[in-house]
Structure formats: structure tokens, C-alpha cells
mmCIF file of C-alpha atoms in Angstrom:
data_model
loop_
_atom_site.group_PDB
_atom_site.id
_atom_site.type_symbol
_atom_site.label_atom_id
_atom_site.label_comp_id
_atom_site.label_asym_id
_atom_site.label_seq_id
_atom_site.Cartn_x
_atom_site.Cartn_y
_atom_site.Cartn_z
ATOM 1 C CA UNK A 21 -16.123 -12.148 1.609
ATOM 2 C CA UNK A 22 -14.533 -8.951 2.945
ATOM 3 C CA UNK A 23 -13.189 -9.194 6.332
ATOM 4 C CA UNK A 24 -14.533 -6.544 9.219
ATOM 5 C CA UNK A 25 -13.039 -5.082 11.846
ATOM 6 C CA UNK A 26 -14.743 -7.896 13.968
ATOM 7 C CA UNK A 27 -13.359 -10.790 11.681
ATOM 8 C CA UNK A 28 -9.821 -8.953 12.555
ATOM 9 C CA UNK A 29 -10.606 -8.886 16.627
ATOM 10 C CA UNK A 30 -11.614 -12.514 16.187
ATOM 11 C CA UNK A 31 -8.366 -13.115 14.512
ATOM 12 C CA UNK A 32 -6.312 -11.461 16.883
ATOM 13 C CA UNK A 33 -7.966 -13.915 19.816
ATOM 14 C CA UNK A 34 -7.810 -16.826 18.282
ATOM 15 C CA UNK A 35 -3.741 -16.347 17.594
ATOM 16 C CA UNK A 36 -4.997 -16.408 13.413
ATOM 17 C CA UNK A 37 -2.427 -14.589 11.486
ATOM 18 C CA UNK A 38 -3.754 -11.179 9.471
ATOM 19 C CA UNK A 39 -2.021 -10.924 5.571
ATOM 20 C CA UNK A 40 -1.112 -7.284 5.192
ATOM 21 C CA UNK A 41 0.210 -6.256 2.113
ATOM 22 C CA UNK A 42 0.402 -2.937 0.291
ATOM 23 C CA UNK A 43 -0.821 -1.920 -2.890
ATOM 24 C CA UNK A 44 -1.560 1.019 -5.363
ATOM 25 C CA UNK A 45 -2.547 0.230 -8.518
ATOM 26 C CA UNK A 46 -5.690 -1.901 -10.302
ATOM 27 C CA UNK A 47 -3.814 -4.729 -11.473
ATOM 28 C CA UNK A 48 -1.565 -5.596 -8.222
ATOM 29 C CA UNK A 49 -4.598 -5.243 -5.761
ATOM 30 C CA UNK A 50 -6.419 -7.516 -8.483
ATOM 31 C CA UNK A 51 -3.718 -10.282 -8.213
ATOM 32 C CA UNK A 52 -3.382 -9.485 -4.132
ATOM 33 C CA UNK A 53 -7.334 -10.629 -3.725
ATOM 34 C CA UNK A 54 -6.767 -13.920 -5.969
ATOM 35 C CA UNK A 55 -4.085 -14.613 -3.683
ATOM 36 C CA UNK A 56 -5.919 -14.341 -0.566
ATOM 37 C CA UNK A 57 -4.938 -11.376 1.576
ATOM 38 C CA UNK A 58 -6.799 -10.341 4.384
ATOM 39 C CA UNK A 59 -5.962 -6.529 4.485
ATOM 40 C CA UNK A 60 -4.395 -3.906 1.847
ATOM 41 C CA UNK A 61 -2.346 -0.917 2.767
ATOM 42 C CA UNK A 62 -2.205 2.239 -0.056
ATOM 43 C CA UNK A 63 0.454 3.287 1.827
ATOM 44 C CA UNK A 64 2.133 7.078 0.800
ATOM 45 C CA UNK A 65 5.298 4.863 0.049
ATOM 46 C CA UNK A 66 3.681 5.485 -3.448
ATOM 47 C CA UNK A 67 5.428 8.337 -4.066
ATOM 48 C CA UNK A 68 8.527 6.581 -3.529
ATOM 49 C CA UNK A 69 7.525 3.312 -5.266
ATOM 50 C CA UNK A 70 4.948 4.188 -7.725
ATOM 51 C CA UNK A 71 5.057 8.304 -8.615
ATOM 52 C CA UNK A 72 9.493 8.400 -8.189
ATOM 53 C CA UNK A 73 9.827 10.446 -5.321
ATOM 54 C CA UNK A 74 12.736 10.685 -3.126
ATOM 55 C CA UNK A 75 10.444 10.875 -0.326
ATOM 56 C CA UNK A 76 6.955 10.086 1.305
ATOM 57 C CA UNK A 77 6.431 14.331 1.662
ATOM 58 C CA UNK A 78 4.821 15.297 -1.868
ATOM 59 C CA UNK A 79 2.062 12.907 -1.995
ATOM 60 C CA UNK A 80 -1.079 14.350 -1.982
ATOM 61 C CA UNK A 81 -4.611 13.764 -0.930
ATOM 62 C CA UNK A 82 -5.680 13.620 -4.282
ATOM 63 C CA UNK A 83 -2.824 11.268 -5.487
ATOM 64 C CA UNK A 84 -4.574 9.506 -2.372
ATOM 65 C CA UNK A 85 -7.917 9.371 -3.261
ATOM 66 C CA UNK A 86 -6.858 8.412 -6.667
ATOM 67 C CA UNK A 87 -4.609 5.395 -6.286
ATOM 68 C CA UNK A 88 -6.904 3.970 -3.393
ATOM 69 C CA UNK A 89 -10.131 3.943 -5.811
ATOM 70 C CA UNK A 90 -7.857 1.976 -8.491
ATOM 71 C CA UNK A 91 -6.857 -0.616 -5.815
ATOM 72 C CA UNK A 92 -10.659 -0.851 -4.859
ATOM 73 C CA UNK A 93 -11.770 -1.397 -8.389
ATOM 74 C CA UNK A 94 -9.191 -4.325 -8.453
ATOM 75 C CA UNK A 95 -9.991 -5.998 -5.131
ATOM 76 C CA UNK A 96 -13.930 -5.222 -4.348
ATOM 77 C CA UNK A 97 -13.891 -8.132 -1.711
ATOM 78 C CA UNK A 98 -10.979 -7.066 0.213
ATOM 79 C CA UNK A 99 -10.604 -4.440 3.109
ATOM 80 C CA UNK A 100 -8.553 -1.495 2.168
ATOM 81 C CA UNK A 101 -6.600 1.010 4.109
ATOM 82 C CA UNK A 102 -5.624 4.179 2.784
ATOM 83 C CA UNK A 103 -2.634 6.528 4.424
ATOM 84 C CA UNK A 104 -3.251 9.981 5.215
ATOM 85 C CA UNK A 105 -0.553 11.935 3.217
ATOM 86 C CA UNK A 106 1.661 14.336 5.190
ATOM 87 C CA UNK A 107 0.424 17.618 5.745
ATOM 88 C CA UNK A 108 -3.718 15.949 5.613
ATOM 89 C CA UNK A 109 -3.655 16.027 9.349
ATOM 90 C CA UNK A 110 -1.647 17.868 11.094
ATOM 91 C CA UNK A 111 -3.053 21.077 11.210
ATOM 92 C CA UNK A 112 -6.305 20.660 13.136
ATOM 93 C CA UNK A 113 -9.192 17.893 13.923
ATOM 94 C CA UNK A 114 -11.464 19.581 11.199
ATOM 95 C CA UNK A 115 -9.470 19.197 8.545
ATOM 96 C CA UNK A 116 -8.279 15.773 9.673
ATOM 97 C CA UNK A 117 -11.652 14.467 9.762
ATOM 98 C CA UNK A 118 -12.567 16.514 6.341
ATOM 99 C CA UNK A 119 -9.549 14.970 4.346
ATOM 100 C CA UNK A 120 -10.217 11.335 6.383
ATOM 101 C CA UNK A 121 -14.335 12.112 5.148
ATOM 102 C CA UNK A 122 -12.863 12.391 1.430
ATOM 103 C CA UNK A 123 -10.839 9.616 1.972
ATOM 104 C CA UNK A 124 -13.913 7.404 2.803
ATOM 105 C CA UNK A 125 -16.396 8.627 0.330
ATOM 106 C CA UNK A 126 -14.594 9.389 -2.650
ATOM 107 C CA UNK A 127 -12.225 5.710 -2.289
ATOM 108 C CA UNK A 128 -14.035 3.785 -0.029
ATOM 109 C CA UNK A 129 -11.625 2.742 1.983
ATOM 110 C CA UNK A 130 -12.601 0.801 4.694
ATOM 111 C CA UNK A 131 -10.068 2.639 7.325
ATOM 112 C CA UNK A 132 -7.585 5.380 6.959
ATOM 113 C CA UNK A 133 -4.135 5.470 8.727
ATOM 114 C CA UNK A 134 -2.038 8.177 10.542
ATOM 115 C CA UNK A 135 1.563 8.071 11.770
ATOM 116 C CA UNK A 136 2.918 8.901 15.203
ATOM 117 C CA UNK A 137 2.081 8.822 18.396
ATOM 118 C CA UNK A 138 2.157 12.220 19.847
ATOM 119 C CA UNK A 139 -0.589 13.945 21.464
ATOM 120 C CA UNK A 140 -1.717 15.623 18.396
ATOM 121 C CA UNK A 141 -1.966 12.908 16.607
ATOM 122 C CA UNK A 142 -3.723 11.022 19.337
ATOM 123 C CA UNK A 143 -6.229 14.100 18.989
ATOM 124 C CA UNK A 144 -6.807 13.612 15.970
ATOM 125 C CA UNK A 145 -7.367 9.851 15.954
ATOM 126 C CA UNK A 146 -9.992 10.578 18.216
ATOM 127 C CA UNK A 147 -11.684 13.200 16.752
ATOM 128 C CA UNK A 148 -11.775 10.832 12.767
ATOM 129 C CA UNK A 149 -13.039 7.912 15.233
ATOM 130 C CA UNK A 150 -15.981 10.225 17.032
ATOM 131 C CA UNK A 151 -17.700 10.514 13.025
ATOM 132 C CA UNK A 152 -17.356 6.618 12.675
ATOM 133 C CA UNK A 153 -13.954 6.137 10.685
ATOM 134 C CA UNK A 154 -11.536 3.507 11.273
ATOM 135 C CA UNK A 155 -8.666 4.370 12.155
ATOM 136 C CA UNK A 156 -4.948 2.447 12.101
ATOM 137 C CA UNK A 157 -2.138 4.177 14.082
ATOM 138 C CA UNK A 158 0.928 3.736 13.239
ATOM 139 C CA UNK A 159 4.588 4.277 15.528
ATOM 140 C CA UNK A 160 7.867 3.263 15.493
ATOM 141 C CA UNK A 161 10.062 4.493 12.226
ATOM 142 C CA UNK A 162 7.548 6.575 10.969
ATOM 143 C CA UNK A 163 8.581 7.818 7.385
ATOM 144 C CA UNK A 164 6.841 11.208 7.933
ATOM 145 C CA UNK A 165 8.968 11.898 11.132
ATOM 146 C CA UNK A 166 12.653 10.671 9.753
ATOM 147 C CA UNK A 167 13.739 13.625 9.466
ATOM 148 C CA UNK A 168 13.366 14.383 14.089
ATOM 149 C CA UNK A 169 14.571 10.397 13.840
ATOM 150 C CA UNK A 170 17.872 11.440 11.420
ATOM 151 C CA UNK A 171 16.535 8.808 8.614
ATOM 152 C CA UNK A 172 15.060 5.795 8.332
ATOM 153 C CA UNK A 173 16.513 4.027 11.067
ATOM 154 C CA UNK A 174 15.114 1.734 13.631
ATOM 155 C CA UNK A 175 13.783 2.389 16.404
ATOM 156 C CA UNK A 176 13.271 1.210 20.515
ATOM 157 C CA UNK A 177 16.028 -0.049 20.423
ATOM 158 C CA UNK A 178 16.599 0.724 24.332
ATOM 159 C CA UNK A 179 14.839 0.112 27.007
ATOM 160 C CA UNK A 180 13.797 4.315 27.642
ATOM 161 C CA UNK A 181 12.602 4.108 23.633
ATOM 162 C CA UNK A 182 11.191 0.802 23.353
ATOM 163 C CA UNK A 183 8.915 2.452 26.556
ATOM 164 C CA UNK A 184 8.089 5.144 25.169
ATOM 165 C CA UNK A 185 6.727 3.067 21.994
ATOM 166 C CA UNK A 186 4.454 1.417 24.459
ATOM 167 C CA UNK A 187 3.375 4.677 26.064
ATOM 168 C CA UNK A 188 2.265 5.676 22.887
ATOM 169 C CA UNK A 189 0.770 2.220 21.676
ATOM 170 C CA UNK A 190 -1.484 2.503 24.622
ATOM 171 C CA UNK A 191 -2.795 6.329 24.317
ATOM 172 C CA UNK A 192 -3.454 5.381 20.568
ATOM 173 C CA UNK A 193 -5.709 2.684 21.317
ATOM 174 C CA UNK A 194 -7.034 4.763 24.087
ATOM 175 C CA UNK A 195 -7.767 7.588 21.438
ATOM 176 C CA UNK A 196 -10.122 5.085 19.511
ATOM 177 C CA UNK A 197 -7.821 3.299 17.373
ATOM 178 C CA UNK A 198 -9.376 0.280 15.889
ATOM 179 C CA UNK A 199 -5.517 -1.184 15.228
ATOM 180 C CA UNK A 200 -2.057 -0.006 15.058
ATOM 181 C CA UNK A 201 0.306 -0.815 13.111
ATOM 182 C CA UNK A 202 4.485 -1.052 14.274
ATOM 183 C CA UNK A 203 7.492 -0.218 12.249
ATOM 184 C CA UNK A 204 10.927 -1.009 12.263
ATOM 185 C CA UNK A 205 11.725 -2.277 15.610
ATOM 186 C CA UNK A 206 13.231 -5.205 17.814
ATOM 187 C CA UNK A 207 11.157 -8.333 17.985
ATOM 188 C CA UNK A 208 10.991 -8.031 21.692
ATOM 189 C CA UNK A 209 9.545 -4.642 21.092
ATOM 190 C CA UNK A 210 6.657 -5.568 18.909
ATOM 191 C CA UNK A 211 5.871 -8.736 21.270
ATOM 192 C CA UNK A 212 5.729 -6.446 24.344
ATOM 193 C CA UNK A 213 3.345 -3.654 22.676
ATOM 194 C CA UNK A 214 1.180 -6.514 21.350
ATOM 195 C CA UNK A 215 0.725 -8.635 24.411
ATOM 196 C CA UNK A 216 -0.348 -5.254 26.285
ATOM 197 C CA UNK A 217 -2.912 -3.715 23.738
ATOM 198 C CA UNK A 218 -6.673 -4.924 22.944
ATOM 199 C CA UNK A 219 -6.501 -4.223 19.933
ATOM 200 C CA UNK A 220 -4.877 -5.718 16.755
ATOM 201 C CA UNK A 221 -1.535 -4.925 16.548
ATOM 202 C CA UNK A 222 0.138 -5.462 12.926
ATOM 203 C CA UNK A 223 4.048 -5.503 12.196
ATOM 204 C CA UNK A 224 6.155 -4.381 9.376
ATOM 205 C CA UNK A 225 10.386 -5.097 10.482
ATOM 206 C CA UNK A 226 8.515 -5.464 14.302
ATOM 207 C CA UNK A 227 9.465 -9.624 14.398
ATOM 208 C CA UNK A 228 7.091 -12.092 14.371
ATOM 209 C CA UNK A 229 5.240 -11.537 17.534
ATOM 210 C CA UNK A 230 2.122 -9.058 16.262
ATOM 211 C CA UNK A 231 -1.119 -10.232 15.131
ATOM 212 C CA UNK A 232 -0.393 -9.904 11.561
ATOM 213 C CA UNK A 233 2.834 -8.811 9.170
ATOM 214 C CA UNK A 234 2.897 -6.167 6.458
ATOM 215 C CA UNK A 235 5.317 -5.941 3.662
ATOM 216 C CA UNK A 236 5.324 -3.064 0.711
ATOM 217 C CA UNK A 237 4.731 -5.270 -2.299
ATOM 218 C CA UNK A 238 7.774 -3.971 -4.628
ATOM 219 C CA UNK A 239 10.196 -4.863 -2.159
ATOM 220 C CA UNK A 240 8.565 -8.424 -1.734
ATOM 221 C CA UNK A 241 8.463 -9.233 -5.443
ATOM 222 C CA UNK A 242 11.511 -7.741 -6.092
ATOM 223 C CA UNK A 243 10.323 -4.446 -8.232
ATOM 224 C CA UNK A 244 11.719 -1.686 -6.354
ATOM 225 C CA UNK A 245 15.645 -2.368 -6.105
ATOM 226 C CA UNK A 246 16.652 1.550 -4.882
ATOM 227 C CA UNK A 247 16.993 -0.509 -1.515
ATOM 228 C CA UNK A 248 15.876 -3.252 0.358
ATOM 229 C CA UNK A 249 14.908 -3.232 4.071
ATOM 230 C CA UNK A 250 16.471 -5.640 6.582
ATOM 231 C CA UNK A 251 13.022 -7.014 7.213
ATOM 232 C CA UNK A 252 12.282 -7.959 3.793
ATOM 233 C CA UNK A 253 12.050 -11.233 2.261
ATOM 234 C CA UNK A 254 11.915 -11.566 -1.597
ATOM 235 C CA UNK A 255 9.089 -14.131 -2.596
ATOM 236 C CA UNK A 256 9.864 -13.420 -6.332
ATOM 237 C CA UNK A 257 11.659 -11.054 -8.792
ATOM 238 C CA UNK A 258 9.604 -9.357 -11.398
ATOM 239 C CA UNK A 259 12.228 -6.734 -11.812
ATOM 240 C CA UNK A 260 14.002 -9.012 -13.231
ATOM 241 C CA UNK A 261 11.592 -10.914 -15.493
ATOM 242 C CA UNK A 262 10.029 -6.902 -16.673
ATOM 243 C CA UNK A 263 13.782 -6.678 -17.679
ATOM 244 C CA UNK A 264 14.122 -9.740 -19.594
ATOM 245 C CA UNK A 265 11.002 -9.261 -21.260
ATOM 246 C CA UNK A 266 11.334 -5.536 -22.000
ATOM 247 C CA UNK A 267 15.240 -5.935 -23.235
ATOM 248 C CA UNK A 268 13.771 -9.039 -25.481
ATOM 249 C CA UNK A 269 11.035 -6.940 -27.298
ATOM 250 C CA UNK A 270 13.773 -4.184 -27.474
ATOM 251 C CA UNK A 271 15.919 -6.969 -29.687
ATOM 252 C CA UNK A 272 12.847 -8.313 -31.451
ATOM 253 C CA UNK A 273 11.397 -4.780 -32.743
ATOM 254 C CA UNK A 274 15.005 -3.696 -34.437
ATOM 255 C CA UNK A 275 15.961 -6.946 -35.895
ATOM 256 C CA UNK A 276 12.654 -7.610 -37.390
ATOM 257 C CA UNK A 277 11.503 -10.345 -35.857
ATOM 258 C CA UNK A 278 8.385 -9.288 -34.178
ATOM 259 C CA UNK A 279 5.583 -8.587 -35.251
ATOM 260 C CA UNK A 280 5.343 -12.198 -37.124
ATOM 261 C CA UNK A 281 2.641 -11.477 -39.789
ATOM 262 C CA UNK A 282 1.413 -15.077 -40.072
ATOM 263 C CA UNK A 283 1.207 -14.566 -36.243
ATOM 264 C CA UNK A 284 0.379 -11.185 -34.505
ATOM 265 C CA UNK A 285 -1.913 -9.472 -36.936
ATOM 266 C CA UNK A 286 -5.198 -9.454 -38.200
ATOM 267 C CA UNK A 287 -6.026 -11.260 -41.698
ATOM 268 C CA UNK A 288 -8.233 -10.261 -44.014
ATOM 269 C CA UNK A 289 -10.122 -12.157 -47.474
ATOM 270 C CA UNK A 290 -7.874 -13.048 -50.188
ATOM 271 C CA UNK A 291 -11.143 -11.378 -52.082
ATOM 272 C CA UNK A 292 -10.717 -7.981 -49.824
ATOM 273 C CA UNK A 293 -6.887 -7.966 -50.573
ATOM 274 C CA UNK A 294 -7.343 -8.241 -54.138
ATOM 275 C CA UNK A 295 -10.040 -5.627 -54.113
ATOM 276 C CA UNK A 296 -8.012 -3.440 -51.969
ATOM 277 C CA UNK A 297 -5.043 -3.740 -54.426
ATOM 278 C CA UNK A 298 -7.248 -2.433 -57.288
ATOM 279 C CA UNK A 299 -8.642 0.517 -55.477
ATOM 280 C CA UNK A 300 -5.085 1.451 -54.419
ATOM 281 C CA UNK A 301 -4.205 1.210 -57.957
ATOM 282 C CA UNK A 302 -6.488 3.943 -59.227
ATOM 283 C CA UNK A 303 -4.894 6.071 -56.804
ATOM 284 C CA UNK A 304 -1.441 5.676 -57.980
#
């Protein structure tokens, strides 16, 4: 049964672990569901992993909208985030809350998630929270503010930063955040933001101290080998095994040996062949 909001407070308490994994496509949030994961992130790291962008930037609400409805059609019983693209948000509460609204109703996702932690975007948490959305913050390397950060680089890594991470952990959940999720920063980092919020904090490279851990499935599984974050662990590699197979059928096709007639195609009555033969014979 899909988890709630409440299941993930109740989590949180108890010390229970939340599974956070991304996904953006039917048949990956299928096999996500079998396996048992409590939470699913369409994160806009499709563009980079899915749609071949250099960049998070030119994902759009309607590339969205339309990845998140494939990953609900593959896992109906699980609880789905979607990310609010860059540019979706930033401009004003209305059309924050309009874009979050089409997010909800044309996907049904069960939450929608913005980055940073300025005062803006603290605004505008509050203002998609005030019409009854769920919303996920999200701080620390942020991929839609690398550019003020000079990349993708980590981040609180002093004492002045790793403060300021809290500051804005706290006026997050005081916006109406129903979690928050933390990226890319020291383990002491993530344990001091989640032993100070009431809400359920969830890590991705934040050490092993949040409520819950995130990981973008491509890296995981080995699919996307561009580059690999220090905070990734590979649990498989389909890369690899899409490569053997793909470079196999490759082989099979120009030497001839597949398709196997006796094998991969359809038959048909020895009385039907012979009739066919004659009535291809008139034609001749």
C-alpha cells in the first residue's frame, strides 16, 4: 500500500529508514515498486540522464508532467515526487502554485520538489503548501544554483556554510515543508540539520545520519557512466550487460545467425505453404 506523509513522520520517529530512489520512465519505476521502495524522485536530472543534456536547465514542465505520469503508470502503489524544472518557480507564487497545480493533476504526483533555500523560494513553498500540495525542499549542492556555487561541488563544508544550511533547513520547514531533502554535504552536516528539524529529512552524498537516502538510479545500476558521484555505490552494471547484449545482436544479425527460423518465427501449415507456393506461381 502507498505510503503517506504520516507513514513517513512515523518512520522518521521510530529511527525506520525511508528508500528514496529516482526514476523516469514506465519500466524502471515498474521494477523500483517490485523491489520495495518507499518513495520515488522524477528528479530534472532527466535531462541529463534520460533526454542527453549537458545540464538540469532545459527541462521543461511538460517534459515534467510527461515522464512523472509514465513512472506513475509503472508504480501505482508507490508515492511519487516530481521536481519543479528551473524557471517553473521562480518568477512569482502564482505561477509556482499554477505549474505545482499541473504537476498534481495532470501526473499525480503525490508531492512536488523545489531547490534552495532562499527567501523566495521559502515564499514560494509556502504559498504551493497554503492550496494543499506537498512540498520537499531541497539545499545543499543544488544543481539549479551551480553555476553562484562554481559547479557541482560540495557544500558546508565550514562551519559559517554548514550554518547557513541549517538556517535555511529550518525556514523551509517553517515555510510548510512536509520534508527536505540534503545534497552533497559532510556527514556531520546532514546529522546536525536532521537532529534539529521535525520533519523528515532525506540525504543524497549527506552521510548516513538523515531519515532516509536517495540515489539517481543510473548511477546506482551503473547506466550513466559520464561520471560518478563520490557518494555513489554501484549495486549492479546494466551498462555493461545493455553492451554485451546490444554488441552480441550486432554480431548475430550480420553473420546470419539470428533470426533462427526453426526458432524465432512464426510457422505456418505445410497445406498453407504449399497453397501459398501455387498462388505465387501464377504470379510469376
Amino acid at each position: 500500500m502507498k505510503k503517506s506523509i504520516i507513514n513517513f513522520r512515523e518512520m522518521a520517529e521510530k529511527k525506520e529508514k525511508i528508500v528514496y530512489i529516482t526514476g523516469y520512465d514506465y519500466l524502471t519505476a515498474k521494477y523500483e515498486e517490485r523491489a520495495g521502495v518507499d518513495m520515488i524522485l522524477v528528479g530534472d536530472s532527466l535531462g541529463m540522464v534520460t533526454l542527453g543534456y549537458e545540464t538540469t536547465f532545459p527541462v521543461t514542465m511538460d517534459d515534467m508532467i510527461a515522464h512523472s505520469s509514465a513512472v506513475r503508470r509503472g508504480a501505482p502503489n508507490t508515492f511519487i515526487v516530481g521536481d519543479m524544472p528551473y524557471m517553473s518557480y521562480q518568477i512569482s507564487n502564482e505561477e509556482a502554485v499554477f505549474n505545482a497545480g499541473r504537476f498534481t493533476k495532470e501526473s499525480l504526483v503525490d508531492a512536488i520538489k523545489l531547490e534552495g533555500g532562499t527567501d523566495s523560494v521559502c515564499q514560494r513553498i509556502k504559498a504551493i503548501s497554503d492550496v494543499g500540495i506537498l512540498v520537499m525542499g531541497h539545499i545543499g549542492l543544488t544543481p539549479q544554483f551551480a553555476a553562484q556555487m562554481g559547479g557541482y561541488k560540495a557544500q558546508g563544508k565550514s562551519a559559517g556554510a554548514a550554518m547557513e544550511l541549517l538556517r535555511q533547513a529550518l525556514a523551509i520547514e517553517a515555510a510548510g515543508a512536509s520534508f527536505i531533502l540534503v545534497e552533497g554535504v559532510p556527514a556531520v552536516v546532514g546529522k546536525a540539520i536532521t537532529e534539529r528539524l521535525n520533519i523528515p529529512v532525506l540525504g543524497i552524498g549527506a552521510g548516513s545520519f538523515t531519515d532516509g537516502q536517495l540515489l539517481i538510479y543510473a548511477d546506482m545500476v551503473g547506466y550513466y557512466d559520464d561520471f560518478t558521484p563520490k557518494f555513489v555505490k554501484k549495486y549492479a552494471n546494466v551498462g555493461a550487460e545493455l553492451l554485451k547484449g546490444f554488441t552480441a545482436f550486432c554480431d548475430e544479425v550480420r553473420n546470419g545467425a539470428f533470426p533462427d527460423d526453426g526458432v524465432h518465427t512464426y510457422v505456418i501449415a505445410d497445406e498453407e505453404a504449399a497453397e501459398l507456393e501455387k498462388l505465387l506461381a501464377e504470379i510469376k
